[in-house]
XYZ file of C-alpha atoms in Angstrom:
454
model
C -0.049 -0.007 0.038
C 1.409 3.369 -0.786
C 2.065 6.301 1.414
C -0.658 8.661 0.396
C -2.834 5.792 -0.067
C -2.129 5.163 3.879
C -2.072 8.681 5.187
C -5.952 8.918 3.119
C -6.857 6.248 5.571
C -6.150 7.379 8.262
C -7.299 10.809 8.163
C -10.494 9.202 6.865
C -10.777 7.479 10.210
C -10.065 10.098 12.417
C -12.640 11.999 10.459
C -15.656 9.534 11.309
C -14.250 9.177 14.546
C -15.370 12.583 15.214
C -18.530 12.136 14.145
C -19.668 9.158 16.775
C -20.069 12.605 19.300
C -23.304 13.411 17.797
C -26.780 12.224 18.974
C -30.271 13.485 18.615
C -33.590 12.957 19.267
C -37.180 12.237 16.965
C -40.027 14.306 16.862
C -43.025 12.610 17.067
C -44.924 12.898 13.316
C -47.468 15.702 12.924
C -49.836 15.796 10.274
C -49.657 18.641 8.182
C -52.072 19.326 4.878
C -49.325 21.505 2.445
C -45.504 21.935 3.246
C -43.443 23.880 0.996
C -39.524 23.422 1.878
C -38.487 26.820 -0.277
C -34.579 28.184 -0.838
C -32.637 25.355 -0.467
C -30.676 24.024 -2.946
C -32.696 20.773 -4.516
C -31.352 17.552 -5.432
C -34.205 15.432 -7.572
C -31.677 13.288 -8.256
C -33.865 11.564 -11.161
C -33.330 15.444 -13.099
C -30.295 18.413 -12.564
C -29.743 20.554 -9.681
C -32.214 22.757 -8.660
C -31.016 26.581 -6.747
C -32.938 28.296 -4.910
C -35.896 25.499 -5.557
C -39.071 24.850 -3.692
C -40.515 21.090 -3.122
C -44.374 21.413 -2.517
C -45.873 18.425 -0.097
C -49.621 17.300 -0.672
C -51.520 15.036 0.862
C -48.297 12.947 1.628
C -46.985 13.275 -2.155
C -44.660 15.250 -3.944
C -46.710 18.341 -5.200
C -44.404 20.345 -7.372
C -40.919 20.703 -7.407
C -39.109 23.832 -9.387
C -37.819 27.846 -8.798
C -41.374 29.691 -8.783
C -44.082 26.799 -7.541
C -46.819 28.793 -6.624
C -47.504 27.614 -2.676
C -50.798 27.926 -1.634
C -51.841 30.525 1.487
C -52.625 27.538 4.172
C -48.820 25.481 3.640
C -46.256 25.286 6.463
C -43.277 27.110 5.337
C -39.825 25.626 5.373
C -36.992 27.787 5.214
C -34.063 25.899 3.450
C -31.683 28.592 2.700
C -28.469 27.725 2.536
C -29.489 24.418 3.037
C -30.010 21.352 0.329
C -32.825 19.262 -0.266
C -33.329 15.191 -0.925
C -35.406 12.555 -1.681
C -34.816 10.348 1.717
C -31.547 7.684 1.794
C -33.025 3.669 1.077
C -31.161 1.386 2.630
C -31.281 -1.767 -0.245
C -30.435 -4.303 2.598
C -31.016 -4.126 6.769
C -31.766 -5.694 9.593
C -33.473 -3.274 11.518
C -36.003 -3.572 13.514
C -35.459 -7.961 13.259
C -34.372 -9.845 16.559
C -30.993 -11.343 16.281
C -32.702 -14.804 17.223
C -35.099 -13.762 14.269
C -32.653 -13.601 11.700
C -32.114 -17.292 10.415
C -34.121 -20.440 11.178
C -31.049 -22.610 11.189
C -32.966 -25.729 11.961
C -33.843 -26.555 7.979
C -31.259 -25.167 5.277
C -34.369 -24.197 2.691
C -37.140 -21.621 4.454
C -38.975 -19.849 1.301
C -42.245 -19.829 3.100
C -40.759 -17.617 6.247
C -41.629 -14.135 5.970
C -39.204 -11.571 7.832
C -42.139 -8.781 7.852
C -43.574 -11.915 10.682
C -40.520 -10.556 13.205
C -40.195 -7.201 12.194
C -40.747 -4.835 14.788
C -40.809 -0.799 13.722
C -39.476 0.131 16.880
C -36.377 -1.409 16.714
C -35.944 -2.224 20.270
C -36.001 -5.774 19.969
C -32.625 -5.727 18.655
C -29.911 -5.009 20.733
C -26.477 -5.381 20.474
C -23.184 -5.267 23.009
C -23.881 -1.824 23.244
C -27.499 -1.911 24.465
C -31.440 -1.740 22.893
C -30.899 0.492 19.491
C -33.390 3.893 19.197
C -35.561 3.564 17.270
C -34.323 6.982 16.102
C -31.037 5.710 14.358
C -32.154 5.490 10.847
C -34.239 8.886 10.734
C -30.882 10.657 12.404
C -29.003 9.401 8.946
C -32.173 10.549 5.952
C -33.035 7.022 5.895
C -36.857 6.703 4.789
C -36.855 3.512 3.552
C -34.936 0.139 4.188
C -35.004 -3.908 2.813
C -35.477 -5.818 5.344
C -34.219 -9.535 4.874
C -34.148 -12.740 6.530
C -30.007 -13.586 7.274
C -27.143 -15.331 5.131
C -26.706 -18.151 7.239
C -28.801 -20.655 5.228
C -29.202 -21.205 1.360
C -33.107 -19.701 1.616
C -33.884 -18.126 4.189
C -37.056 -16.291 3.006
C -39.137 -13.451 2.216
C -37.862 -9.787 2.388
C -39.987 -6.730 2.622
C -39.566 -2.929 1.869
C -40.482 -1.124 4.810
C -40.883 3.117 5.366
C -38.825 3.929 8.565
C -41.946 5.615 9.883
C -45.436 5.311 10.350
C -48.685 5.770 11.938
C -49.365 1.884 11.208
C -47.956 -0.957 9.888
C -50.065 -0.321 6.980
C -48.429 2.914 6.529
C -44.957 1.647 7.115
C -44.730 -1.393 4.392
C -44.082 0.025 0.784
C -43.841 -3.370 -0.790
C -44.087 -7.260 0.636
C -42.946 -10.115 -0.375
C -40.038 -7.887 -2.042
C -37.276 -10.162 -2.568
C -36.504 -13.561 -1.662
C -33.423 -14.128 0.532
C -30.919 -17.055 -0.531
C -27.225 -17.360 -0.034
C -24.609 -19.392 -1.937
C -22.086 -18.184 0.194
C -20.144 -19.024 2.940
C -22.971 -18.247 5.233
C -24.500 -21.810 5.368
C -21.622 -23.658 4.894
C -20.591 -22.588 8.432
C -23.676 -22.899 9.597
C -24.236 -26.576 8.726
C -20.727 -27.805 9.458
C -21.117 -26.733 12.710
C -23.688 -28.666 13.180
C -22.663 -31.876 11.528
C -25.054 -31.677 9.099
C -25.437 -31.228 4.796
C -24.737 -28.528 3.358
C -21.086 -27.958 4.905
C -20.323 -27.368 0.839
C -20.482 -25.500 -1.845
C -21.255 -27.874 -4.302
C -23.349 -29.659 -1.829
C -25.248 -25.899 -0.984
C -25.511 -25.666 -5.044
C -27.164 -29.264 -5.572
C -29.875 -28.356 -3.074
C -30.723 -25.326 -4.158
C -31.001 -26.544 -7.787
C -33.213 -29.183 -6.107
C -35.170 -27.127 -4.671
C -36.108 -25.057 -7.424
C -36.792 -28.572 -10.008
C -39.298 -29.090 -7.031
C -41.122 -25.868 -7.687
C -40.937 -26.351 -10.899
C -43.032 -29.585 -11.163
C -45.017 -28.241 -8.405
C -46.493 -25.274 -10.501
C -46.984 -27.226 -13.035
C -48.644 -29.877 -11.539
C -51.086 -26.385 -9.787
C -51.232 -25.375 -13.841
C -52.810 -28.917 -14.830
C -55.009 -28.977 -12.183
C -56.688 -25.520 -13.124
C -56.408 -26.611 -16.508
C -58.607 -29.655 -15.725
C -62.379 -29.769 -15.423
C -61.275 -29.775 -11.858
C -64.777 -29.202 -10.416
C -66.101 -33.091 -11.585
C -62.816 -34.166 -9.578
C -60.950 -35.759 -12.451
C -58.002 -34.651 -11.578
C -57.424 -34.217 -7.601
C -55.756 -31.061 -6.179
C -52.442 -30.850 -5.511
C -51.211 -30.882 -2.030
C -50.718 -26.995 -1.222
C -47.372 -25.739 0.020
C -46.447 -22.736 0.783
C -42.672 -23.165 0.698
C -43.253 -24.297 -3.112
C -45.590 -21.141 -3.850
C -43.158 -18.334 -2.666
C -40.049 -20.076 -4.599
C -43.173 -20.172 -7.649
C -43.530 -16.467 -7.757
C -39.836 -16.207 -7.629
C -39.956 -18.548 -10.810
C -42.278 -16.543 -12.342
C -40.300 -13.203 -11.212
C -43.027 -12.058 -8.956
C -40.444 -10.669 -7.022
C -36.780 -11.049 -7.386
C -34.027 -13.499 -6.051
C -31.462 -12.190 -3.572
C -28.859 -14.067 -3.584
C -25.503 -13.350 -1.333
C -22.113 -13.778 -3.110
C -19.317 -12.300 -2.813
C -16.129 -14.457 -3.983
C -16.495 -15.130 -7.954
C -17.036 -18.616 -7.759
C -20.763 -17.764 -6.055
C -21.546 -14.598 -8.410
C -20.964 -17.298 -11.210
C -23.053 -19.814 -9.398
C -25.817 -17.238 -8.827
C -25.248 -16.351 -12.909
C -25.765 -20.153 -14.351
C -28.845 -20.202 -11.805
C -30.576 -17.116 -13.244
C -29.875 -18.560 -16.427
C -31.327 -21.828 -15.494
C -34.625 -21.332 -14.002
C -35.405 -17.721 -15.199
C -35.446 -15.544 -12.469
C -34.692 -11.881 -11.536
C -31.156 -11.763 -9.765
C -30.033 -9.072 -7.587
C -26.587 -10.176 -5.861
C -26.000 -9.177 -2.522
C -22.783 -8.352 -1.353
C -20.817 -8.752 -4.212
C -17.051 -8.431 -2.584
C -15.533 -9.893 -5.946
C -18.113 -8.505 -8.129
C -15.379 -5.995 -9.742
C -13.880 -8.869 -11.335
C -17.536 -9.672 -13.241
C -18.442 -6.431 -13.995
C -18.254 -7.000 -18.235
C -20.903 -10.525 -17.904
C -22.720 -8.348 -14.777
C -23.117 -5.204 -16.886
C -24.238 -7.423 -20.386
C -27.166 -9.282 -18.066
C -27.931 -6.155 -16.312
C -27.529 -7.624 -12.911
C -27.871 -5.268 -10.023
C -25.134 -5.568 -7.158
C -26.235 -4.631 -3.561
C -22.827 -3.398 -1.917
C -21.988 -3.725 1.406
C -20.267 -0.172 3.782
C -18.029 1.076 1.845
C -16.018 1.508 5.248
C -15.538 -2.384 5.187
C -11.826 -2.924 4.210
C -10.566 -0.358 6.874
C -11.618 -2.841 9.873
C -10.390 -6.392 10.680
C -12.589 -9.650 11.526
C -12.130 -8.879 15.347
C -14.543 -5.437 14.758
C -17.096 -7.962 11.980
C -16.352 -11.562 13.291
C -17.782 -12.983 9.878
C -15.509 -11.081 7.705
C -13.237 -13.490 7.673
C -15.493 -15.908 6.184
C -15.270 -13.782 3.313
C -13.418 -11.836 0.253
C -10.948 -9.489 1.080
C -12.785 -6.581 -0.351
C -12.153 -3.482 -2.272
C -13.314 0.077 -1.894
C -12.748 0.855 -5.659
C -15.398 -2.121 -5.964
C -18.402 0.161 -6.548
C -16.360 2.445 -9.100
C -15.449 0.051 -11.051
C -19.195 -1.727 -11.405
C -20.958 1.898 -11.833
C -18.295 2.469 -15.002
C -19.375 -0.447 -16.391
C -22.625 0.344 -16.217
C -23.684 -2.383 -13.330
C -26.739 -1.451 -11.332
C -25.774 -0.886 -7.856
C -27.149 0.158 -4.574
C -25.254 0.957 -1.092
C -26.900 -1.011 1.936
C -25.604 -0.846 5.314
C -26.183 -4.649 5.645
C -26.857 -3.263 9.330
C -22.765 -2.743 9.758
C -21.467 0.468 12.076
C -19.262 2.845 10.198
C -16.025 1.048 9.969
C -16.369 -1.144 12.918
C -16.171 2.737 15.286
C -20.048 3.446 15.850
C -22.726 0.553 16.896
C -23.453 -1.759 14.292
C -27.006 -2.731 12.922
C -27.525 0.139 12.100
C -27.751 2.702 9.036
C -27.036 5.666 11.150
C -23.910 6.366 8.931
C -24.665 5.060 5.489
C -23.975 8.553 4.077
C -21.022 9.064 5.630
C -19.978 5.616 4.849
C -21.095 5.905 1.204
C -18.899 9.104 1.265
C -16.044 7.303 1.405
C -16.471 6.134 -2.257
C -15.995 9.727 -3.954
C -12.155 8.515 -3.178
C -12.716 6.071 -5.228
C -14.028 5.952 -8.712
C -17.826 6.860 -7.800
C -19.117 10.601 -8.566
C -21.042 12.665 -6.210
C -23.885 12.329 -8.105
C -22.958 8.072 -8.603
C -23.181 8.068 -4.886
C -26.189 9.751 -3.943
C -27.934 7.677 -6.908
C -26.814 4.441 -5.114
C -28.231 5.828 -2.104
C -31.555 6.680 -3.790
C -33.100 6.026 -7.009
C -30.763 3.314 -7.687
C -32.024 1.217 -4.654
C -35.612 2.283 -5.701
C -34.934 1.121 -8.806
C -33.583 -2.592 -7.965
C -36.106 -2.870 -5.173
C -38.367 -1.973 -7.664
C -40.325 0.588 -5.458
C -38.711 3.867 -8.465
C -42.619 4.567 -9.261
C -42.949 6.217 -5.322
C -39.646 6.131 -3.921
C -35.572 7.789 -5.020
C -36.315 11.170 -6.063
C -38.097 14.161 -6.197
C -40.498 14.141 -8.575
C -44.692 14.956 -8.870
C -46.423 11.988 -7.622
C -43.851 10.363 -5.403
C -44.333 10.068 -2.092
C -42.811 12.321 0.134
C -39.847 10.653 2.096
C -37.524 14.468 1.837
C -34.805 15.077 4.008
C -33.448 18.745 4.624
C -29.399 18.516 5.353
C -27.404 21.942 6.411
C -24.547 21.042 4.012
C -23.876 19.210 0.920
C -24.439 15.714 1.606
C -21.416 14.203 1.292
C -19.353 16.756 3.547
C -18.619 15.283 6.498
C -19.050 18.075 8.854
C -23.167 18.166 7.010
C -26.175 16.655 9.163
C -29.384 16.047 8.464
C -31.530 18.680 10.475
C -35.605 17.214 9.165
C -36.702 14.268 8.164
C -39.994 13.758 6.359
C -41.905 10.265 5.791
C -44.777 10.570 3.985
C -45.307 14.109 3.784
C -44.905 14.166 8.456
C -42.383 15.794 9.606
C -40.648 12.780 11.606
C -37.264 14.115 12.839
C -36.390 17.787 13.571
C -32.849 18.150 14.747
C -33.614 21.572 15.741
C -36.144 20.887 18.155
C -34.050 17.491 19.323
C -35.979 15.611 22.448
C -39.554 17.150 21.547
C -42.108 14.302 21.349
C -45.671 15.114 21.469
C -47.630 13.122 24.260
C -49.933 11.122 23.446
C -48.617 10.406 19.418
C -46.696 7.628 18.096
C -43.883 8.276 15.967
C -43.788 4.377 14.660
C -46.778 1.948 14.256
C -47.209 -0.891 17.215
């Protein structure tokens, strides 16, 4: 490693440590009819930057974005002069709100019928780390307004994930899409889990074999139901196949009603996941992708997106994140190489802390972490897109989330400076048009109101 690069790393670590001093509190959700965020630098993500612009919110949706936006007399006007306004961040892979014991059902290697929403605690209080129970406002402090919550990667098929917002008055308010993906792993997770149990699969070929067998079984199950539906079933000529929730879920994946999110870090694992997608015809998203840059051209040709882990991982050791030694050494240039090749990317927290320096299992540091990528080949526009519109597109919710466009959900954050500057803080967060976090009014909670779903 060059002296310059080593110095850059050390300087970044010192800056990251400095970020740990801040703590804020959420503001209870406040419903307002019309809100005008006026005078800021508006980063729409989908279009050009608007300086001195206005974002008009009405009924939880974005009603207008521009410079000369008429402001209704009954609007609540927020002065954003000198500030930046952009869409809320989307954490494309998180475990926030899931108790550690519910992350993986490790009794069996294949459990597609499991739904993570059944274990989701919107308050986040059930998930404890070494520092104690997590605060529910961690995501809002970091400007995260939506996240994909999935099961862990300890088994081959671990179940179905969901896309949820980080604030809402009911579960219906929180859920954006469910199921939103089938979470699988062909990497070190399953072999580590079942090797410890002295059970199969404890090798990578066994993992691939079991997964292929399950997908073939799902195809046969699907054909049996198609035959039944095509027969004169009302006369009892063809018996109905036995209903199997796990097979139903895999059939949805095979029919491209939800993507397969496969945890794959090595070239071998990524290639194996791509072979399965070709063989069975499902939509594929690569989770992790530590060595994806070595297959960037193949991934780009097939338009397979990669949801990358924290950029700060190269700065940490296996002692700080115990399972890191199970995976190939990450390269912080990975994101830049993939983007240059045309591979769709998102940068996600995977619920790790910032370079092992912050409390884990939170996306509080997602924006700061992603800023590290600017020194490794990603432009500012690329980084912001990888935290907003790109994950929305990858997750199939870009019609509602990811950019400041008329008709989309009013998930908006206001920052006191440029988003990728280390000293910039999120000042306000709106989710579905409601003010749910205000840094200037830290600790203010309206009596009797709940910011999150019970």
